[in-house]
């Protein structure tokens, strides 16, 4: 039996003093190969949850296991290694480097794996082709549309072949057509075996994904699966 | 659960990341490196100029030799002027190692361009009796004319030092000057004497004519001798007793090359001042780099968050910004070293010196900038490394 991709047990995250709870006793289990939407109103704790799963933040209480590793027990170095090799991120604001070409932005996704620059570029070119930007290799982010930029950001997450892809409102800054293309790419990644977790405001988009976790005031409020695709643990 | 592969950043990539700031904000980089450039340029120019000038002096001394010693008759116990014994010039040759000797005696007569010049206007010129092998011993060459021989030293002839000839406007032998109440014909004119500048302002006459006309008693007041270089210390010890066995204490011995070396050494206080100014510029430059780095780290929080999400460790982030600070300082250091070198080259060329900047100084200058950059960058870099990735990404 393989370990689940994500396993949160009674996880809380508090901010400031007096502490306010952004997450409050969350239990969540995501198997390898799932495609999950996280939905909820603004301020409900979605980004906080995703940062914990992505090991960019540590929980105030509870246990967080990602890809079989207990996040609490790992050092900063080890968590960084886990991110470098196993976790890909996509952000609402793309987070691309301005003065740098699309290809070099994507190649940066392999920077901390120690691969030589040549190899990084080759893989980046391939990834850009996969997201349909083979003709935009040397364009700067400023010369591209929002949808294209987000595809560059996804390509950057893809180059490492991550086991887990985390996307925080990837379509939030895009028009519906560009958003559609982005969702399609995420679906393809999922089809090729990557576990994908997507935060979205978009109810309609969420409905089209096989599993939807609803969150409100830092608590998981609902967890629906399309029965056909449900995987038994 | 398999062993976790490591997160790893190649050294070459770290260098490339360090250049990021310079690439994105070249103007800012140039301005913040300027202070360091000025500091290093000042220090290297000061040291380069001083070593080049010292090298020039050393070269000059090597040509002139450091084996010339000068003995002067001092004062006796009662404070009266003394004279060296008349045979001092030949006695000194008996010392092992002494090769040549020559002497002069200052006499109380004056020299003028002609008999119309007012007696007070001596122009600082002195009349000296010359004897022995004076020119070879002092390393003074004739510019024109000739030196005395056994015959000519008995006649109304004078050899002028370079300064004396110039002061009286005499450019060639054969002219006449008014000396001790009669006209003397110029026999020769000397070139400037670097080791014995007292000859420059002298009008030299032969011992024969001096004895006849000026009551010269044959006693030198200044004696010059040259020995082999390695014998100089022993010769120096033996000289007083050899020349004047009765009163060795009255003889004072000096080495003109020492005085020349001291005179040509760049003023220590001035050098110290410039080095001080250079260090302050370097310090201010370091503060400038630190300031730029603080701003850079604040501006690039999102980038820091992104890199952390891509797998950068805290150490990777710290090293990136440390590298950036060091490269920024190094940029200033290299420009400064180049400028300092160029300034030294210009000064050396205009003084006719051979350019000499110790490589160790250039290396030390560049290393100093690396150290300044590292110190300036360490706090901003640590702050960058401490930034929480989740917070940085949402800023
Ligand atoms: N760094 C922080 N310091 C203090 N409070 C924070 C911090 N980050 C988040 N919070 C608080 O935690 C709560 C959850 O925030 P979070 O960003 O997870 O919400 P969200 O569901 O992602 O909202 P949105 O849909 O607007 O992005 C909010 O009340 C927010 O103010
Ligand atoms: Mg959010």
XYZ file of C-alpha atoms and ligand atoms in Angstrom:
660
model
C 0.000 0.000 0.000
C 1.514 3.305 -1.035
C 1.356 6.250 1.318
C -1.116 9.017 0.435
C 0.266 12.075 -1.332
C -1.075 14.421 1.287
C -2.188 13.635 4.797
C -3.163 16.359 7.262
C -4.205 15.382 10.775
C -5.766 18.033 13.038
C -3.729 20.757 11.403
C -4.060 24.340 12.650
C -2.273 27.473 11.617
C -2.423 30.569 13.805
C -1.230 34.051 12.981
C -0.198 36.904 15.231
C -0.940 37.586 18.863
C -3.505 37.259 20.137
C -3.577 34.333 17.723
C -6.226 34.154 15.069
C -6.804 30.784 13.437
C -6.489 30.759 9.667
C -6.820 26.958 9.791
C -8.559 25.149 12.583
C -8.204 21.385 13.001
C -8.082 20.406 9.356
C -8.054 16.713 8.398
C -7.398 15.981 4.745
C -6.157 13.012 2.813
C -5.313 13.105 -0.884
C -4.195 9.939 -2.653
C -1.527 9.797 -5.326
C -2.920 10.666 -8.729
C -5.959 12.630 -7.524
C -7.190 15.907 -8.985
C -8.684 18.032 -6.224
C -10.322 21.442 -6.194
C -10.247 23.519 -3.026
C -13.089 26.016 -2.916
C -14.210 28.582 -0.394
C -14.811 32.269 0.161
C -12.054 34.830 0.398
C -10.163 34.648 3.667
C -11.352 31.122 4.418
C -7.793 29.761 4.581
C -7.315 28.227 1.140
C -3.893 29.752 0.459
C -2.812 28.978 4.014
C -3.720 25.341 3.440
C -1.897 25.179 0.122
C 1.252 26.731 1.628
C 1.261 24.062 4.341
C 0.836 21.290 1.784
C 3.593 22.841 -0.321
C 5.918 23.003 2.737
C 6.326 26.764 2.269
C 4.870 27.218 5.757
C 4.703 25.131 8.907
C 1.569 24.294 10.870
C 1.099 25.590 14.409
C -0.303 22.217 15.451
C -1.136 18.821 13.959
C 0.703 16.520 11.583
C 1.445 17.230 7.950
C 2.674 14.437 5.716
C 3.580 15.145 2.095
C 4.769 12.435 -0.310
C 5.282 10.190 2.678
C 7.486 12.645 4.603
C 6.552 14.171 7.952
C 7.034 17.875 7.367
C 7.498 18.519 11.087
C 10.531 16.249 11.158
C 12.339 17.704 8.166
C 14.922 20.498 8.241
C 14.758 23.543 5.968
C 17.291 21.868 3.681
C 15.250 18.717 3.438
C 12.018 20.582 2.799
C 13.754 22.603 0.086
C 14.962 19.376 -1.495
C 11.427 17.998 -1.358
C 10.136 21.097 -3.161
C 12.991 21.063 -5.669
C 12.291 17.505 -6.724
C 8.654 16.708 -5.986
C 6.400 19.764 -5.735
C 5.429 22.225 -8.438
C 3.677 25.536 -7.790
C 1.484 27.742 -9.942
C 0.395 31.143 -8.612
C -2.381 33.539 -9.499
C 0.181 36.295 -10.172
C 2.393 34.003 -12.327
C 5.587 35.111 -10.449
C 7.752 35.236 -13.566
C 11.086 37.074 -13.671
C 10.690 40.152 -15.809
C 14.029 40.673 -17.531
C 14.289 37.038 -18.547
C 12.980 35.049 -21.557
C 10.154 32.506 -21.269
C 12.640 29.693 -21.769
C 14.945 30.930 -18.999
C 11.981 31.445 -16.677
C 10.999 27.838 -17.226
C 14.596 26.613 -16.943
C 14.741 28.269 -13.506
C 12.389 25.518 -12.385
C 15.399 23.159 -12.468
C 17.925 25.604 -11.006
C 17.992 24.016 -7.568
C 18.221 20.440 -8.800
C 21.848 20.973 -9.849
C 21.271 20.139 -13.497
C 23.632 21.919 -15.914
C 22.282 24.990 -17.740
C 22.284 23.335 -21.158
C 20.155 20.484 -19.971
C 17.804 22.870 -18.135
C 17.270 24.837 -21.348
C 16.561 21.732 -23.371
C 13.968 20.505 -20.879
C 12.462 24.005 -20.707
C 12.081 24.148 -24.485
C 10.306 20.817 -24.417
C 7.958 21.928 -21.614
C 7.086 25.150 -23.431
C 6.243 23.114 -26.501
C 3.977 20.919 -24.394
C 1.988 23.968 -23.218
C 1.772 25.253 -26.779
C 4.377 28.018 -26.474
C 7.083 26.523 -28.643
C 6.977 29.714 -30.718
C 7.461 32.026 -27.716
C 10.730 30.682 -26.324
C 12.633 33.955 -26.318
C 9.753 36.288 -25.489
C 9.866 38.247 -22.261
C 6.880 37.980 -19.912
C 5.971 41.590 -20.709
C 5.562 40.627 -24.365
C 3.022 37.893 -23.577
C -0.663 37.753 -22.697
C -1.834 36.742 -19.224
C -2.851 33.305 -20.462
C 0.529 32.773 -22.084
C 2.307 33.891 -18.947
C 0.379 31.414 -16.844
C 1.267 28.672 -19.292
C 4.941 29.646 -18.888
C 4.492 29.376 -15.119
C 2.919 25.924 -15.487
C 5.758 24.843 -17.768
C 8.185 25.983 -15.047
C 6.366 23.752 -12.550
C 6.315 20.875 -15.034
C 10.027 20.687 -15.846
C 10.771 18.812 -12.636
C 8.110 16.198 -13.288
C 6.700 16.878 -9.838
C 4.640 14.242 -8.055
C 2.462 17.025 -6.732
C 1.297 20.186 -8.484
C -0.251 22.952 -6.369
C -2.069 25.775 -8.117
C -3.421 28.798 -6.209
C -6.142 30.450 -8.340
C -4.310 29.695 -11.609
C -7.183 31.105 -13.659
C -7.951 34.001 -11.297
C -6.247 36.624 -13.454
C -7.327 35.197 -16.793
C -10.274 35.589 -19.119
C -12.426 32.495 -19.530
C -10.850 31.297 -22.753
C -7.284 31.522 -21.420
C -8.519 29.943 -18.170
C -9.943 27.074 -20.178
C -6.584 26.364 -21.803
C -4.855 26.419 -18.415
C -7.389 23.980 -16.920
C -6.905 21.727 -19.917
C -3.130 21.626 -19.306
C -3.688 20.815 -15.640
C -5.988 17.982 -16.651
C -3.344 16.611 -18.997
C -0.792 16.680 -16.200
C -3.199 14.835 -13.982
C -3.803 12.292 -16.726
C -0.071 11.663 -16.922
C -0.005 10.736 -13.217
C 0.644 13.976 -11.340
C -1.400 14.668 -8.210
C -2.974 18.100 -8.734
C -4.541 20.398 -6.128
C -6.197 23.548 -7.472
C -7.590 26.434 -5.438
C -10.386 28.172 -7.252
C -13.141 30.672 -6.700
C -14.789 29.448 -9.823
C -17.701 27.133 -8.811
C -18.247 26.084 -12.392
C -14.627 25.081 -12.860
C -14.657 23.211 -9.555
C -17.752 21.270 -10.587
C -15.835 19.848 -13.528
C -13.091 18.389 -11.301
C -13.485 14.922 -9.764
C -13.107 16.006 -6.119
C -14.070 19.269 -4.382
C -12.992 20.202 -0.889
C -15.020 23.093 0.537
C -13.433 25.249 3.200
C -14.903 28.021 5.367
C -13.428 29.881 8.331
C -10.444 27.586 8.417
C -12.444 24.384 8.624
C -13.246 21.787 6.007
C -16.909 22.131 5.409
C -17.498 19.666 2.592
C -15.600 17.023 0.622
C -17.392 15.740 -2.466
C -16.155 13.152 -4.930
C -17.565 12.065 -8.230
C -18.136 8.435 -7.363
C -16.948 7.134 -10.703
C -13.465 8.531 -10.164
C -13.236 8.002 -6.430
C -10.279 5.963 -5.320
C -10.567 3.794 -2.249
C -7.754 4.148 0.215
C 10.026 6.011 1.953
C 13.010 6.633 -0.313
C 15.950 8.830 0.636
C 15.320 12.426 -0.318
C 17.501 13.715 -3.174
C 19.384 16.885 -2.311
C 18.600 20.391 -3.316
C 21.651 21.660 -5.144
C 22.794 24.911 -6.791
C 25.799 24.864 -9.111
C 28.608 27.342 -8.449
C 28.369 28.749 -11.948
C 24.649 29.344 -11.443
C 25.369 31.083 -8.153
C 27.660 33.518 -10.008
C 24.986 34.124 -12.626
C 22.417 34.798 -9.882
C 24.871 37.200 -8.230
C 24.989 39.250 -11.417
C 21.202 39.511 -11.535
C 21.069 42.824 -9.664
C 23.807 44.367 -11.778
C 21.965 43.315 -14.930
C 18.572 44.608 -13.877
C 19.776 47.901 -12.355
C 23.097 48.752 -14.001
C 22.948 52.431 -13.000
C 22.266 51.613 -9.373
C 25.071 49.065 -9.388
C 27.502 51.572 -10.895
C 26.665 54.249 -8.344
C 26.893 51.954 -5.365
C 30.211 50.551 -6.568
C 31.594 54.067 -7.110
C 32.668 54.654 -3.508
C 34.625 51.449 -3.459
C 36.185 52.270 -6.814
C 37.368 55.652 -5.523
C 38.758 54.137 -2.336
C 40.719 51.446 -4.109
C 41.897 53.822 -6.839
C 43.253 56.257 -4.219
C 45.085 53.557 -2.315
C 46.598 51.904 -5.346
C 47.661 55.230 -6.855
C 49.336 56.285 -3.598
C 51.201 53.033 -3.205
C 52.006 52.794 -6.911
C 53.365 56.336 -7.096
C 55.445 55.890 -4.002
C 56.935 52.563 -5.115
C 57.569 53.863 -8.639
C 59.382 56.914 -7.318
C 61.398 54.829 -4.892
C 62.306 52.484 -7.719
C 63.474 55.491 -9.711
C 65.652 56.636 -6.801
C 67.052 53.138 -6.373
C 67.910 53.023 -10.039
C 69.593 56.410 -9.882
C 71.580 55.375 -6.823
C 72.602 52.132 -8.474
C 74.055 54.211 -11.305
C 75.742 56.727 -8.996
C 76.898 54.134 -6.495
C 76.482 54.144 -2.736
C 80.199 53.735 -2.061
C 81.061 57.415 -1.838
C 81.919 58.741 1.618
C 82.496 62.386 2.501
C 84.644 63.590 5.365
C 84.471 67.130 6.661
C 86.696 68.881 9.087
C 84.587 69.558 12.128
C 85.051 71.952 15.038
C 87.567 71.531 17.795
C 86.721 71.463 21.485
C 86.653 75.245 21.598
C 84.270 75.460 18.664
C 86.825 76.743 16.172
C 86.856 75.447 12.580
C 89.456 72.787 12.030
C 91.130 71.587 8.889
C 92.138 68.158 7.688
C 95.907 67.496 7.477
C 97.361 68.473 4.077
C 98.197 64.873 3.226
C 94.698 63.561 4.056
C 93.971 62.906 0.375
C 96.876 60.476 0.039
C 96.546 58.946 3.482
C 93.053 57.826 2.784
C 94.256 55.777 -0.179
C 96.200 53.585 2.220
C 92.997 52.150 3.642
C 92.302 48.709 2.223
C 89.500 48.962 -0.325
C 89.705 52.679 -1.013
C 90.016 53.246 -4.747
C 90.014 56.988 -5.387
C 89.949 60.189 -3.416
C 89.551 63.893 -4.054
C 89.136 66.988 -1.946
C 88.070 70.618 -1.833
C 88.866 73.540 0.408
C 86.595 76.493 0.650
C 88.527 79.763 0.618
C 87.342 83.202 1.556
C 87.239 84.728 -1.907
C 84.354 85.342 -4.220
C 83.571 84.990 -7.860
C 81.585 87.424 -10.026
C 80.555 87.640 -13.659
C 82.839 90.671 -14.081
C 84.490 93.468 -12.098
C 81.361 95.612 -12.302
C 79.244 93.276 -10.147
C 78.671 94.621 -6.657
C 80.765 92.705 -4.088
C 77.667 91.674 -2.063
C 76.072 89.867 -4.978
C 77.833 86.569 -4.687
C 74.741 84.630 -5.707
C 75.643 82.044 -3.083
C 78.600 80.919 -5.163
C 81.706 79.645 -3.406
C 85.316 79.511 -4.473
C 86.903 76.174 -3.677
C 90.337 74.758 -4.234
C 90.072 71.346 -5.822
C 92.555 68.502 -5.663
C 93.031 64.792 -6.045
C 90.798 62.806 -8.368
C 87.730 64.897 -7.547
C 85.584 64.244 -10.617
C 85.965 60.479 -10.703
C 85.486 60.203 -6.961
C 82.303 62.277 -6.788
C 80.918 60.880 -10.049
C 80.727 64.307 -11.642
C 81.173 64.648 -15.381
C 82.434 67.551 -17.450
C 79.788 69.227 -19.561
C 82.409 71.038 -21.626
C 86.058 72.052 -21.546
C 88.579 70.195 -19.443
C 89.718 69.475 -15.887
C 92.991 70.634 -14.316
C 96.243 68.853 -14.902
C 99.637 69.328 -13.228
C 100.306 72.306 -15.426
C 96.954 74.045 -15.654
C 96.359 73.969 -11.914
C 99.069 76.623 -11.591
C 97.341 79.112 -13.884
C 94.516 81.634 -13.651
C 91.971 79.042 -14.641
C 88.650 78.035 -13.107
C 86.266 75.125 -13.541
C 82.656 76.072 -12.839
C 79.968 73.884 -11.286
C 76.765 73.577 -13.300
C 74.858 75.970 -11.043
C 77.685 78.486 -10.894
C 77.988 78.586 -14.670
C 74.285 79.073 -15.061
C 74.155 81.795 -12.385
C 76.815 83.778 -14.162
C 75.410 83.089 -17.613
C 78.479 81.255 -18.794
C 77.847 78.577 -21.366
C 81.274 77.695 -22.694
C 84.935 77.617 -21.678
C 87.146 80.532 -22.636
C 84.981 83.171 -20.987
C 86.357 85.109 -18.094
C 85.050 85.576 -14.582
C 86.154 87.980 -11.851
C 87.619 85.882 -9.008
C 89.505 87.126 -5.990
C 90.202 90.504 -7.563
C 91.419 89.368 -10.974
C 90.078 87.690 -14.107
C 90.218 83.900 -14.352
C 89.554 82.079 -17.611
C 86.963 79.313 -17.574
C 88.708 75.993 -18.273
C 85.707 73.715 -18.001
C 82.070 73.484 -16.924
C 80.714 70.562 -14.903
C 77.464 68.681 -15.216
C 75.145 68.739 -12.215
C 76.502 66.534 -9.460
C 73.717 64.465 -7.876
C 75.694 63.067 -4.962
C 77.737 66.173 -4.197
C 75.494 69.145 -4.983
C 77.945 71.470 -3.172
C 80.117 71.286 -6.305
C 77.296 72.772 -8.390
C 77.574 76.176 -6.763
C 81.379 76.160 -6.749
C 84.044 77.869 -8.763
C 86.979 75.465 -8.556
C 90.583 76.572 -8.810
C 93.824 74.602 -8.785
C 95.974 74.157 -5.677
C 99.017 75.733 -7.339
C 97.390 79.060 -8.144
C 95.579 79.063 -4.814
C 98.828 78.700 -2.908
C 100.391 81.429 -4.944
C 97.587 83.996 -4.927
C 95.273 83.157 -2.038
C 97.620 81.837 0.615
C 96.190 78.340 0.460
C 98.008 76.063 2.946
C 97.151 72.707 1.345
C 94.668 71.495 3.974
C 91.380 70.148 2.623
C 88.092 70.983 4.325
C 86.121 68.257 2.604
C 87.539 64.926 1.513
C 85.760 62.474 -0.811
C 86.674 58.828 -1.233
C 85.248 55.843 -3.014
C 85.901 52.246 -2.017
C 84.532 48.927 -3.149
C 80.875 48.594 -2.070
C 81.446 45.750 0.350
C 84.273 47.547 2.162
C 82.219 50.676 2.876
C 81.370 49.861 6.531
C 84.984 49.026 7.489
C 86.348 51.993 5.588
C 83.878 54.214 7.339
C 85.158 53.042 10.734
C 88.811 53.473 9.791
C 88.531 56.893 8.151
C 88.685 59.367 11.085
C 91.752 57.823 12.707
C 93.522 57.399 9.384
C 93.033 60.963 8.230
C 93.514 62.791 11.461
C 95.206 60.502 14.041
C 95.631 63.351 16.459
C 91.981 64.347 16.587
C 89.775 61.666 15.038
C 86.699 63.116 16.734
C 86.967 66.294 14.699
C 86.299 64.410 11.456
C 82.717 63.804 10.528
C 81.897 61.150 7.911
C 78.716 60.997 5.877
C 77.335 59.008 2.964
C 75.738 61.326 0.371
C 73.659 58.528 -1.189
C 71.750 58.180 2.097
C 70.767 61.818 2.024
C 69.679 61.535 -1.598
C 67.532 58.481 -0.854
C 65.909 60.217 2.111
C 65.201 63.363 0.115
C 63.496 61.460 -2.677
C 61.289 59.259 -0.559
C 57.675 60.366 -0.855
C 56.657 62.203 2.237
C 55.386 59.632 4.721
C 52.792 61.910 6.275
C 51.312 62.712 2.892
C 51.148 59.045 1.953
C 49.466 58.282 5.264
C 46.884 60.979 4.667
C 45.992 59.657 1.222
C 45.769 56.084 2.498
C 43.459 57.377 5.227
C 41.242 59.118 2.678
C 41.264 55.934 0.592
C 40.169 53.833 3.575
C 37.346 56.205 4.382
C 36.177 56.116 0.763
C 36.314 52.330 0.937
C 34.282 52.341 4.142
C 31.705 54.720 2.700
C 31.662 52.586 -0.443
C 30.955 49.541 1.706
C 28.066 51.345 3.361
C 26.770 52.242 -0.109
C 26.828 48.596 -1.130
C 25.108 47.563 2.111
C 22.415 50.165 1.486
C 21.831 48.956 -2.061
C 21.603 45.393 -0.835
C 19.030 46.266 1.833
C 16.850 47.902 -0.832
C 17.383 45.031 -3.257
C 16.321 42.441 -0.699
C 13.169 44.418 0.145
C 12.304 44.837 -3.514
C 12.827 41.219 -4.385
C 10.771 39.491 -1.713
C 8.545 37.860 -4.317
C 11.585 36.575 -6.132
C 12.882 35.158 -2.856
C 9.535 33.451 -2.228
C 9.468 32.050 -5.734
C 13.013 30.685 -5.478
C 12.173 29.038 -2.167
C 9.152 27.416 -3.821
C 11.440 26.154 -6.568
C 13.583 24.428 -3.970
C 16.163 27.033 -2.924
C 17.406 26.452 0.620
C 17.927 29.332 3.031
C 21.641 28.951 2.371
C 21.051 29.255 -1.395
C 19.200 32.526 -0.896
C 21.788 33.862 1.539
C 24.628 32.969 -0.835
C 22.857 34.542 -3.787
C 22.647 37.941 -2.112
C 26.078 37.627 -0.548
C 27.449 36.868 -3.984
C 25.617 39.850 -5.403
C 27.158 42.153 -2.783
C 30.621 40.722 -3.347
C 30.354 41.020 -7.127
C 29.084 44.584 -6.777
C 32.057 45.478 -4.588
C 34.404 43.543 -6.832
C 33.153 45.537 -9.802
C 34.073 48.713 -7.932
C 37.370 47.175 -6.882
C 38.376 46.224 -10.410
C 37.438 49.617 -11.836
C 39.260 51.271 -8.927
C 42.358 49.134 -9.355
C 42.388 49.951 -13.067
C 41.998 53.661 -12.376
C 44.670 53.642 -9.667
C 47.016 51.825 -12.006
C 46.312 54.305 -14.806
C 46.925 57.292 -12.506
C 50.206 55.746 -11.380
C 51.208 55.150 -15.000
C 50.490 58.779 -15.912
C 52.412 60.161 -12.929
C 55.317 57.790 -13.570
C 55.434 58.691 -17.259
C 55.360 62.416 -16.579
C 58.245 62.056 -14.105
C 60.193 59.729 -16.338
C 60.000 56.862 -13.824
C 59.643 53.240 -14.690
C 56.090 52.132 -13.770
C 56.184 49.862 -10.747
C 52.987 48.747 -8.983
C 53.489 45.657 -6.824
C 51.170 42.856 -7.976
C 50.613 42.005 -4.320
C 49.103 45.474 -3.812
C 46.691 44.985 -6.713
C 45.691 41.581 -5.374
C 45.336 42.944 -1.846
C 43.157 45.778 -3.184
C 40.845 43.375 -4.967
C 40.711 41.062 -1.944
C 39.889 44.055 0.232
C 36.873 44.834 -1.945
C 35.725 41.234 -1.729
C 35.945 41.478 2.056
C 34.107 44.810 2.090
C 31.380 43.375 -0.151
C 31.013 40.301 2.028
C 30.739 42.381 5.197
C 28.312 44.810 3.540
C 26.194 41.984 2.168
C 26.018 39.726 5.171
C 23.119 41.340 7.039
C 20.871 41.902 3.997
C 21.647 38.357 2.839
C 20.748 36.892 6.213
C 17.542 38.868 6.194
C 16.723 37.562 2.714
C 17.390 34.013 3.855
C 15.101 34.431 6.878
C 12.186 35.691 4.790
C 9.273 33.288 5.086
C 8.468 31.993 1.597
C 4.699 32.024 2.157
C 4.742 35.646 3.306
C 7.179 36.674 0.576
C 4.981 35.193 -2.148
C 1.888 37.030 -0.971
C 3.638 40.427 -0.767
N 0.919 36.166 7.038
C -0.272 36.358 7.638
N -0.328 37.053 8.777
C -1.490 37.226 9.418
N -2.663 36.760 8.966
C -2.683 36.054 7.818
C -1.482 35.814 7.095
N -1.779 35.080 5.993
C -3.129 34.885 6.034
N -3.655 35.460 7.120
C -5.032 35.434 7.510
O -5.489 34.097 7.473
C -6.750 34.017 6.904
C -6.769 33.085 5.709
O -5.999 33.660 4.678
P -5.776 32.963 3.275
O -4.823 33.779 2.513
O -5.418 31.543 3.504
O -7.219 33.049 2.636
P -7.712 32.612 1.192
O -8.774 31.605 1.403
O -6.574 32.211 0.376
O -8.334 33.936 0.632
P -8.349 34.477 -0.879
O -9.390 33.710 -1.592
O -8.723 35.907 -0.738
O -7.000 34.291 -1.426
C -7.154 35.435 6.555
O -7.984 35.921 7.591
C -5.873 36.184 6.505
O -6.087 37.523 6.914
Mg -5.576 32.988 -1.361
